[in-house]
Amino acid sequence: MTATAQLDTTPLTEPVDRAKVRAFTAELRAKGTLRGRALSIIVLVIIGLAALFVIGPVFVSIALSIGEERSGNGFAVIPVLVVLAIIGVVATAIVRGLGGAAVRRYRFDRFARANGMTWHPGYMDPELPGMIFGLGRDRETHDLMRRQSPRFFEVANFTYETGSGKNKQTHRWGYAALRLDTPLPHIVLDAVGNNGLFGGSNLPVTFGRNQRLSLEGDFDKHFALYCPEGYERDALYLFTPDVMARFVDNAAALDVEIIDDWLFLYSRRDLSTLDPATWQWLFTTAAALDDKLAQWARWRDERLTAAPTAGAAASGLPAQPSALLTPPPAGVAKGGRRLRRGFSWVTVVFAVAIGGWWLLSIVFDLLGS
């Protein structure tokens, strides 16, 4: 990974040429890159025009009537000016919001080019295996940064929606992804420091507690490690003391997921931002972890080792020496590819409390009658 001292963050904060920003936006529209966001702009324009030509006159008429009744014709202009000022503020906010989004895109693109990366405004339904990418609906990445070498590295923000109507909720995440050299067992490091009330996990899914593995030293104070049953020895092979130290020193504020040949770092806040300090921290973290990921490339799942043939077993011949067996291929046996989901005890407590309250209300109603 590129050393953080070489990371150029000046494009994130330096003054920009508005003409170049407009030209860049026009270029994106010509390529169709902003096609998914054009609808949002159209909606904002329609709302602004409606406020100006439909809602505005109605409020002006009402304001005039109130002004004439209370203060005479001489003071009727005051409420009119107030309404016009409100419309002006709304229109200015819309214009500045659109302009700010254009400047943001321009800064991101310049930052990416300065550091050997590419920027894209985002994609719908990203094809990634991490736990957050299959939840809800209207899944979308935002402000996606990618670098192909020396190791594939991706940083983006991610949103998805759950519920409907008044219960509709938009979930926001930031993530960084590193591509591994070989598929590994499904392992999750649930960061202790970002857990919620009563120690509830920050993760959007829960894993069976019988998959929890305790590691030596202070690691358990920072992370709760989950690995598939039967893969405890493999997890210990991967998380040697020096690797554990890297995660504790650099990624203790993030949740970590190792799945297939990916390593994901999750945060409940945006990670692709215009904040230089955030990018310095991300690149420092990625570089620290990348320095240890090479040793993971040697891991092989012994469960994929070819067993002795049935003919050899039936003949009574001795088993082939392990040194002569074909080395296990890269990959993970079925039992280690995915952790089993579990139930959150916090959810259970709330469910029991609600059920108990419902039963008590029925009992009180019966006693009252």
GROMACS .gro file of C-alpha atoms in nm, residues 6-179:
model
  174
    6GLN     CA    1   0.281   1.013  -0.001
    7LEU     CA    2  -0.097   1.051   0.010
    8ASP     CA    3  -0.194   1.379  -0.157
    9THR     CA    4  -0.505   1.518   0.011
   10THR     CA    5  -0.480   1.876  -0.120
   11PRO     CA    6  -0.754   1.823  -0.384
   12LEU     CA    7  -1.000   1.764  -0.099
   13THR     CA    8  -0.965   2.114   0.042
   14GLU     CA    9  -0.793   2.346  -0.208
   15PRO     CA   10  -0.997   2.616  -0.391
   16VAL     CA   11  -1.163   2.497  -0.712
   17ASP     CA   12  -1.227   2.662  -1.045
   18ARG     CA   13  -1.606   2.681  -1.091
   19ALA     CA   14  -1.569   2.666  -1.469
   20LYS     CA   15  -1.377   2.337  -1.439
   21VAL     CA   16  -1.642   2.204  -1.200
   22ARG     CA   17  -1.916   2.279  -1.454
   23ALA     CA   18  -1.712   2.122  -1.733
   24PHE     CA   19  -1.654   1.808  -1.525
   25THR     CA   20  -2.025   1.780  -1.445
   26ALA     CA   21  -2.109   1.817  -1.815
   27GLU     CA   22  -1.857   1.543  -1.894
   28LEU     CA   23  -2.016   1.306  -1.641
   29ARG     CA   24  -2.362   1.373  -1.784
   30ALA     CA   25  -2.238   1.313  -2.137
   31LYS     CA   26  -2.100   0.975  -2.028
   32GLY     CA   27  -2.427   0.890  -1.853
   33THR     CA   28  -2.250   0.859  -1.517
   34LEU     CA   29  -2.496   1.094  -1.343
   35ARG     CA   30  -2.802   0.942  -1.504
   36GLY     CA   31  -2.918   0.792  -1.178
   37ARG     CA   32  -2.895   1.131  -1.007
   38ALA     CA   33  -3.067   1.334  -1.280
   39LEU     CA   34  -3.407   1.232  -1.142
   40SER     CA   35  -3.320   1.381  -0.803
   41ILE     CA   36  -3.223   1.710  -0.966
   42ILE     CA   37  -3.546   1.716  -1.167
   43VAL     CA   38  -3.750   1.653  -0.852
   44LEU     CA   39  -3.575   1.939  -0.671
   45VAL     CA   40  -3.641   2.174  -0.962
   46ILE     CA   41  -4.008   2.076  -0.974
   47ILE     CA   42  -4.043   2.133  -0.600
   48GLY     CA   43  -3.877   2.472  -0.634
   49LEU     CA   44  -4.103   2.576  -0.921
   50ALA     CA   45  -4.410   2.454  -0.732
   51ALA     CA   46  -4.309   2.658  -0.431
   52LEU     CA   47  -4.251   2.964  -0.648
   53PHE     CA   48  -4.557   2.955  -0.875
   54VAL     CA   49  -4.819   2.754  -0.685
   55ILE     CA   50  -4.761   2.752  -0.311
   56GLY     CA   51  -4.602   3.098  -0.309
   57PRO     CA   52  -4.901   3.290  -0.452
   58VAL     CA   53  -5.138   3.111  -0.213
   59PHE     CA   54  -4.933   3.220   0.088
   60VAL     CA   55  -4.897   3.571  -0.055
   61SER     CA   56  -5.275   3.596  -0.092
   62ILE     CA   57  -5.329   3.477   0.264
   63ALA     CA   58  -5.061   3.713   0.391
   64LEU     CA   59  -5.222   4.007   0.211
   65SER     CA   60  -5.560   3.928   0.363
   66ILE     CA   61  -5.415   3.905   0.712
   67GLY     CA   62  -5.216   4.221   0.663
   68GLU     CA   63  -5.518   4.420   0.542
   69GLU     CA   64  -5.738   4.300   0.827
   70ARG     CA   65  -5.489   4.371   1.104
   71SER     CA   66  -5.276   4.657   0.990
   72GLY     CA   67  -5.433   4.823   0.689
   73ASN     CA   68  -5.300   4.840   0.337
   74GLY     CA   69  -4.983   5.019   0.443
   75PHE     CA   70  -4.853   4.718   0.637
   76ALA     CA   71  -4.982   4.442   0.409
   77VAL     CA   72  -4.649   4.428   0.230
   78ILE     CA   73  -4.467   4.298   0.542
   79PRO     CA   74  -4.610   3.942   0.540
   80VAL     CA   75  -4.563   3.934   0.163
   81LEU     CA   76  -4.196   4.013   0.204
   82VAL     CA   77  -4.165   3.743   0.472
   83VAL     CA   78  -4.314   3.480   0.238
   84LEU     CA   79  -4.093   3.590  -0.050
   85ALA     CA   80  -3.789   3.576   0.178
   86ILE     CA   81  -3.875   3.216   0.275
   87ILE     CA   82  -3.911   3.118  -0.090
   88GLY     CA   83  -3.577   3.287  -0.162
   89VAL     CA   84  -3.404   3.096   0.116
   90VAL     CA   85  -3.544   2.763  -0.011
   91ALA     CA   86  -3.439   2.841  -0.369
   92THR     CA   87  -3.089   2.941  -0.255
   93ALA     CA   88  -3.056   2.621  -0.051
   94ILE     CA   89  -3.149   2.410  -0.355
   95VAL     CA   90  -2.902   2.591  -0.580
   96ARG     CA   91  -2.622   2.569  -0.323
   97GLY     CA   92  -2.699   2.204  -0.258
   98LEU     CA   93  -2.668   2.116  -0.626
   99GLY     CA   94  -2.354   2.329  -0.659
  100GLY     CA   95  -2.201   2.172  -0.349
  101ALA     CA   96  -2.263   1.823  -0.486
  102ALA     CA   97  -2.089   1.917  -0.811
  103VAL     CA   98  -1.785   2.054  -0.624
  104ARG     CA   99  -1.776   1.740  -0.408
  105ARG     CA  100  -1.768   1.518  -0.716
  106TYR     CA  101  -1.493   1.729  -0.872
  107ARG     CA  102  -1.281   1.714  -0.556
  108PHE     CA  103  -1.320   1.337  -0.529
  109ASP     CA  104  -1.216   1.285  -0.890
  110ARG     CA  105  -0.907   1.505  -0.853
  111PHE     CA  106  -0.815   1.331  -0.526
  112ALA     CA  107  -0.847   0.990  -0.691
  113ARG     CA  108  -0.632   1.089  -0.988
  114ALA     CA  109  -0.365   1.238  -0.760
  115ASN     CA  110  -0.332   0.907  -0.575
  116GLY     CA  111  -0.354   0.646  -0.849
  117MET     CA  112  -0.720   0.565  -0.790
  118THR     CA  113  -1.045   0.600  -0.978
  119TRP     CA  114  -1.367   0.761  -0.853
  120HIS     CA  115  -1.725   0.675  -0.943
  121PRO     CA  116  -2.043   0.832  -0.799
  122GLY     CA  117  -2.177   0.486  -0.716
  123TYR     CA  118  -2.359   0.173  -0.826
  124MET     CA  119  -2.689   0.004  -0.749
  125ASP     CA  120  -2.685  -0.345  -0.590
  126PRO     CA  121  -2.307  -0.396  -0.560
  127GLU     CA  122  -2.206  -0.759  -0.607
  128LEU     CA  123  -2.009  -0.796  -0.286
  129PRO     CA  124  -2.035  -1.085  -0.038
  130GLY     CA  125  -2.017  -0.887   0.287
  131MET     CA  126  -2.295  -0.900   0.546
  132ILE     CA  127  -2.427  -0.548   0.481
  133PHE     CA  128  -2.466  -0.584   0.104
  134GLY     CA  129  -2.757  -0.828   0.102
  135LEU     CA  130  -2.984  -0.643   0.345
  136GLY     CA  131  -3.292  -0.436   0.273
  137ARG     CA  132  -3.370  -0.284  -0.066
  138ASP     CA  133  -3.253   0.007  -0.282
  139ARG     CA  134  -2.897  -0.086  -0.204
  140GLU     CA  135  -2.644   0.161  -0.342
  141THR     CA  136  -2.280   0.258  -0.307
  142HIS     CA  137  -2.179   0.625  -0.307
  143ASP     CA  138  -1.851   0.804  -0.385
  144LEU     CA  139  -1.663   0.485  -0.463
  145MET     CA  140  -1.282   0.498  -0.470
  146ARG     CA  141  -1.082   0.211  -0.618
  147ARG     CA  142  -0.720   0.119  -0.665
  148GLN     CA  143  -0.617  -0.197  -0.850
  149SER     CA  144  -0.256  -0.239  -0.735
  150PRO     CA  145  -0.044  -0.337  -0.554
  151ARG     CA  146  -0.357  -0.488  -0.389
  152PHE     CA  147  -0.717  -0.415  -0.484
  153PHE     CA  148  -0.844  -0.151  -0.239
  154GLU     CA  149  -1.191   0.002  -0.238
  155VAL     CA  150  -1.352   0.265  -0.015
  156ALA     CA  151  -1.714   0.377  -0.044
  157ASN     CA  152  -2.030   0.466   0.142
  158PHE     CA  153  -2.330   0.234   0.130
  159THR     CA  154  -2.702   0.277   0.196
  160TYR     CA  155  -3.004   0.050   0.199
  161GLU     CA  156  -3.364   0.090   0.310
  162THR     CA  157  -3.590  -0.116   0.534
  163GLY     CA  158  -3.954  -0.080   0.637
  164SER     CA  159  -4.217   0.128   0.462
  165GLY     CA  160  -4.433   0.431   0.523
  166LYS     CA  161  -4.370   0.589   0.861
  167ASN     CA  162  -4.141   0.298   0.952
  168LYS     CA  163  -3.918   0.346   0.649
  169GLN     CA  164  -3.553   0.375   0.751
  170THR     CA  165  -3.235   0.443   0.557
  171HIS     CA  166  -2.926   0.265   0.690
  172ARG     CA  167  -2.588   0.424   0.622
  173TRP     CA  168  -2.250   0.252   0.630
  174GLY     CA  169  -1.898   0.327   0.524
  175TYR     CA  170  -1.670   0.042   0.419
  176ALA     CA  171  -1.319  -0.030   0.301
  177ALA     CA  172  -1.242  -0.353   0.117
  178LEU     CA  173  -0.915  -0.535   0.054
  179ARG     CA  174  -0.891  -0.827  -0.191
   0.00000   0.00000   0.00000
